[in-house]
Tab-separated table of C-alpha atoms in Angstrom:
chain	number	residue	atom	x	y	z
H	1	ALA	CA	-14.032	18.291	8.993
H	2	VAL	CA	-10.928	19.551	10.953
H	3	VAL	CA	-8.904	16.821	8.575
H	4	SER	CA	-9.590	18.738	5.192
H	5	THR	CA	-8.507	21.469	6.217
H	6	GLN	CA	-4.767	21.769	8.497
H	7	SER	CA	-3.568	19.288	5.928
H	8	ALA	CA	0.055	20.465	7.347
H	9	TYR	CA	-0.883	19.131	10.257
H	10	TYR	CA	-2.227	15.916	9.208
H	11	ALA	CA	0.728	15.155	6.632
H	12	GLY	CA	1.567	11.712	8.854
H	13	VAL	CA	-1.616	11.302	10.385
H	14	HIS	CA	-3.678	7.870	7.624
H	15	LEU	CA	-6.091	5.616	9.900
H	16	VAL	CA	-8.950	8.003	11.638
H	17	THR	CA	-11.914	7.723	13.507
H	18	PHE	CA	-14.235	11.052	13.858
H	19	VAL	CA	-17.898	11.794	14.727
H	20	GLY	CA	-20.107	13.733	12.520
H	21	MET	CA	-23.559	14.745	11.298
H	22	VAL	CA	-24.706	13.313	8.435
H	23	ARG	CA	-25.589	15.168	5.701
H	24	ASP	CA	-25.577	13.922	2.639
H	25	ILE	CA	-25.896	10.531	0.962
H	26	ILE	CA	-25.291	9.373	-2.507
H	27	GLU	CA	-25.808	6.113	-3.165
H	28	ALA	CA	-23.886	3.652	-5.970
H	29	SER	CA	-23.764	-0.152	-6.865
H	30	THR	CA	-21.085	-0.639	-5.622
H	31	SER	CA	-20.483	2.106	-2.919
H	32	ILE	CA	-22.074	4.586	-0.389
H	33	THR	CA	-21.038	8.452	-0.169
H	34	TYR	CA	-21.736	10.400	2.745
H	35	LYS	CA	-20.687	13.967	3.140
H	36	ILE	CA	-20.537	14.047	7.276
H	37	ASP	CA	-19.376	17.194	9.091
H	38	ASP	CA	-18.551	17.427	12.376
H	39	TYR	CA	-18.347	21.509	12.427
H	40	THR	CA	-14.433	22.027	12.554
H	41	GLY	CA	-14.869	22.834	8.793
H	42	PRO	CA	-16.767	22.093	5.906
H	43	PRO	CA	-18.095	18.490	5.674
H	44	ILE	CA	-15.669	15.762	4.244
H	45	SER	CA	-16.305	12.912	1.717
H	46	VAL	CA	-16.193	9.284	3.248
H	47	ARG	CA	-17.169	7.209	0.806
H	48	LYS	CA	-17.938	3.173	2.428
H	49	PHE	CA	-17.521	-0.240	-0.249
H	50	ILE	CA	-20.041	-2.255	-0.493
H	51	GLN	CA	-18.794	-5.582	0.018
H	52	GLU	CA	-20.300	-8.690	-1.860
H	53	GLY	CA	-22.201	-10.408	1.508
H	54	GLU	CA	-22.170	-7.411	3.734
H	55	GLU	CA	-24.748	-6.979	5.498
H	56	ASP	CA	-26.927	-3.917	4.430
H	57	THR	CA	-26.961	-1.747	7.443
H	58	SER	CA	-27.938	1.536	4.853
H	59	ASN	CA	-31.277	2.698	6.510
H	60	MET	CA	-30.007	2.470	9.988
H	61	THR	CA	-27.796	5.736	8.453
H	62	ARG	CA	-30.079	8.697	7.470
H	63	THR	CA	-29.571	12.237	7.240
H	64	HIS	CA	-29.755	14.308	9.621
H	65	THR	CA	-28.052	11.971	12.042
H	66	TYR	CA	-25.066	11.886	13.968
H	67	VAL	CA	-22.574	8.628	13.547
H	68	ARG	CA	-19.098	7.145	13.804
H	69	VAL	CA	-16.670	6.624	10.709
H	70	TYR	CA	-13.661	4.622	10.967
H	71	GLY	CA	-11.413	4.951	7.601
H	72	HIS	CA	-8.188	5.781	5.529
H	73	LEU	CA	-7.594	9.576	5.475
H	74	ARG	CA	-7.038	10.263	1.522
H	75	SER	CA	-6.004	13.630	-0.095
H	76	LEU	CA	-6.728	13.746	-4.047
H	77	ASN	CA	-6.185	17.749	-5.639
H	78	ASP	CA	-5.573	18.946	-2.136
H	79	GLN	CA	-9.043	17.668	-1.214
H	80	ARG	CA	-9.285	15.399	1.840
H	81	ASN	CA	-11.648	12.141	1.962
H	82	VAL	CA	-12.398	9.349	3.790
H	83	ILE	CA	-12.442	5.881	2.261
H	84	ALA	CA	-14.536	4.008	4.977
H	85	PHE	CA	-14.632	0.408	6.293
H	86	LYS	CA	-16.941	1.475	9.139
H	87	VAL	CA	-20.010	4.011	9.333
H	88	ALA	CA	-21.965	3.599	12.245
H	89	PRO	CA	-24.838	5.494	14.387
H	90	LEU	CA	-23.515	6.640	17.260
H	91	GLU	CA	-24.308	4.586	20.489
H	92	SER	CA	-24.840	7.821	23.215
H	93	HIS	CA	-24.818	11.486	22.448
H	94	ASN	CA	-21.768	11.894	24.858
H	95	GLU	CA	-19.709	10.603	21.782
H	96	ILE	CA	-20.356	13.846	20.228
H	97	SER	CA	-18.690	15.798	23.347
H	98	ASN	CA	-16.243	12.929	23.821
H	99	HIS	CA	-15.288	13.919	19.967
H	100	ILE	CA	-15.149	17.718	19.565
H	101	LEU	CA	-12.745	17.375	23.297
H	102	GLU	CA	-10.325	15.213	21.414
H	103	VAL	CA	-10.749	17.380	17.991
H	104	VAL	CA	-9.183	20.681	20.550
H	105	ARG	CA	-6.427	17.998	22.553
H	106	SER	CA	-5.598	16.634	19.245
H	107	HIS	CA	-4.636	19.971	17.152
H	108	LEU	CA	-3.376	21.794	20.517
H	109	LYS	CA	-0.801	19.059	21.032
H	110	LEU	CA	0.392	19.046	17.506
H	111	LYS	CA	0.261	22.362	17.435
H	112	LYS	CA	2.852	22.344	20.318
H	113	GLY	CA	4.803	19.705	18.516
H	114	LEU	CA	5.241	21.630	15.288
H	115	SER	CA	6.831	24.329	17.457
H	116	ALA	CA	9.260	22.163	18.990
H	117	PRO	CA	12.655	20.404	17.498
H	118	GLY	CA	12.007	17.993	14.393
H	119	GLY	CA	8.284	20.147	13.666
H	120	MET	CA	6.528	19.134	10.840
H	121	ALA	CA	9.628	15.974	10.923
H	122	GLY	CA	8.619	14.624	13.736
H	123	ALA	CA	4.591	14.413	12.741
H	124	ALA	CA	5.057	13.242	9.959
H	125	ASN	CA	7.155	10.158	11.004
H	126	GLY	CA	5.119	9.294	13.265
H	127	THR	CA	5.974	10.698	16.374
H	128	PHE	CA	2.667	12.134	17.460
H	129	THR	CA	-0.408	9.915	17.822
H	130	ASN	CA	-3.974	9.979	19.862
H	131	GLY	CA	-6.401	8.080	19.838
H	132	ASN	CA	-8.794	9.317	17.115
H	133	SER	CA	-5.283	8.694	14.758
H	134	HIS	CA	-3.201	6.599	13.744
H	135	SER	CA	0.844	6.837	11.714
H	136	ASN	CA	2.382	4.257	9.712
H	137	GLY	CA	5.578	5.412	11.694
H	138	ASN	CA	7.637	5.385	8.153
H	139	ASP	CA	6.091	5.703	4.648
H	140	SER	CA	9.086	3.890	3.302
H	141	THR	CA	8.327	0.045	2.177
H	142	SER	CA	12.124	-0.815	2.522
H	143	GLY	CA	11.256	-3.499	5.352
H	144	LEU	CA	8.829	-5.402	3.110
H	145	GLY	CA	9.388	-8.600	2.123
H	146	PRO	CA	10.154	-9.843	-1.801
H	147	ALA	CA	6.505	-11.248	-2.005
H	148	GLN	CA	5.277	-8.636	-0.116
H	149	GLN	CA	7.317	-5.935	-2.353
H	150	SER	CA	6.228	-7.782	-5.542
H	151	VAL	CA	2.556	-7.611	-4.309
H	152	PHE	CA	3.226	-4.112	-3.559
H	153	ASP	CA	4.652	-3.181	-6.484
H	154	ALA	CA	1.856	-4.790	-8.591
H	155	LEU	CA	-0.846	-2.843	-7.253
H	156	LYS	CA	1.397	0.547	-8.267
H	157	LYS	CA	0.039	-0.838	-11.937
H	158	SER	CA	-3.739	-0.069	-11.066
H	159	SER	CA	-5.828	2.665	-11.845
H	160	SER	CA	-8.955	1.323	-11.430
H	161	ASP	CA	-11.279	2.989	-8.815
H	162	ILE	CA	-12.102	-0.354	-7.437
H	163	GLY	CA	-8.345	-1.496	-7.333
H	164	MET	CA	-7.133	-5.442	-8.669
H	165	SER	CA	-8.596	-8.396	-8.224
H	166	VAL	CA	-6.186	-11.268	-6.691
H	167	MET	CA	-6.752	-13.224	-9.913
H	168	GLU	CA	-5.248	-10.142	-11.469
H	169	MET	CA	-1.885	-9.990	-9.255
H	170	SER	CA	-1.432	-13.921	-9.939
H	171	LYS	CA	-0.915	-13.126	-13.282
H	172	ILE	CA	1.051	-10.432	-12.796
H	173	THR	CA	3.620	-11.847	-10.112
H	174	SER	CA	3.242	-15.223	-11.555
H	175	HIS	CA	6.595	-16.273	-9.742
H	176	LEU	CA	4.107	-16.512	-6.425
H	177	SER	CA	1.474	-19.063	-5.591
H	178	VAL	CA	-1.938	-17.798	-4.840
H	179	THR	CA	-0.951	-18.613	-0.618
H	180	GLN	CA	1.859	-16.262	-0.639
H	181	ILE	CA	0.089	-12.994	-2.545
H	182	ARG	CA	-2.529	-13.993	0.418
H	183	SER	CA	-0.061	-13.944	2.709
H	184	ALA	CA	1.569	-10.463	1.549
H	185	ILE	CA	-2.248	-9.090	0.963
H	186	ASP	CA	-2.946	-9.903	4.866
H	187	PHE	CA	0.244	-8.015	5.581
H	188	LEU	CA	-0.033	-5.363	3.773
H	189	SER	CA	-3.624	-4.683	4.909
H	190	ASN	CA	-2.825	-5.080	8.419
H	191	GLU	CA	0.504	-2.324	8.387
H	192	GLY	CA	-1.856	-0.097	6.042
H	193	HIS	CA	-0.593	0.038	3.052
H	194	ILE	CA	-3.503	-1.692	0.911
H	195	TYR	CA	-7.351	-1.755	1.949
H	196	SER	CA	-9.997	-4.237	0.691
H	197	THR	CA	-12.716	-1.846	-1.828
H	198	VAL	CA	-15.830	-3.849	-3.268
H	199	ASP	CA	-15.205	-7.090	-1.934
H	200	ASP	CA	-12.149	-9.264	0.328
H	201	GLU	CA	-10.483	-10.876	-3.301
H	202	HIS	CA	-9.991	-6.587	-4.803
H	203	TYR	CA	-7.559	-4.241	-3.211
H	204	LYS	CA	-5.915	-0.888	-3.958
H	205	LEU	CA	-3.084	0.981	-2.120
H	206	THR	CA	-3.569	3.876	0.328
H	207	ASP	CA	-2.995	7.078	-1.309
H	208	TYR	CA	0.292	7.643	0.991
H	209	CYS	CA	2.248	5.139	-0.144
């Protein structure tokens, strides 16, 4: 997808939605990985963790069908991928044409923005937004409260693929109550700093933090 190849243009983009065709599906015990092709570049890897108690919709998504993806854009070894919180079949094929037009519009707007005063700094600081992407405006966590910063710092210590559980966080941040931890989690999640993985008890930092 375009987000996997134009890394300079998308330095400030973290939350994305796009339309593409499913080229491959790899199922595991805790997640499903899709290869999605939106015809703007090589297929991009999209991983969707299976939430505990979540309705199984995997049979609704098959190869060679079009879907819309909502998720967090990440980068690993210079390869872009998406951790999805929703992968859904298209409700209308008009979404395909709309997506292509949005890609062209976004590309031209970003290209114009990079040539203007501020250039890449402006794009990376979130001065550019469109209907397909969102930026957190500032990657700094200096605006976090004490409890939020403690939870954020605890999550930094996790190297697990599924992140850290609330129970593990409470051991590291023993000066905080579980209520304070959950409140901090809600804030960090809403601000795009973290996301839930296998269930609502496990969380991980987004890559841009």
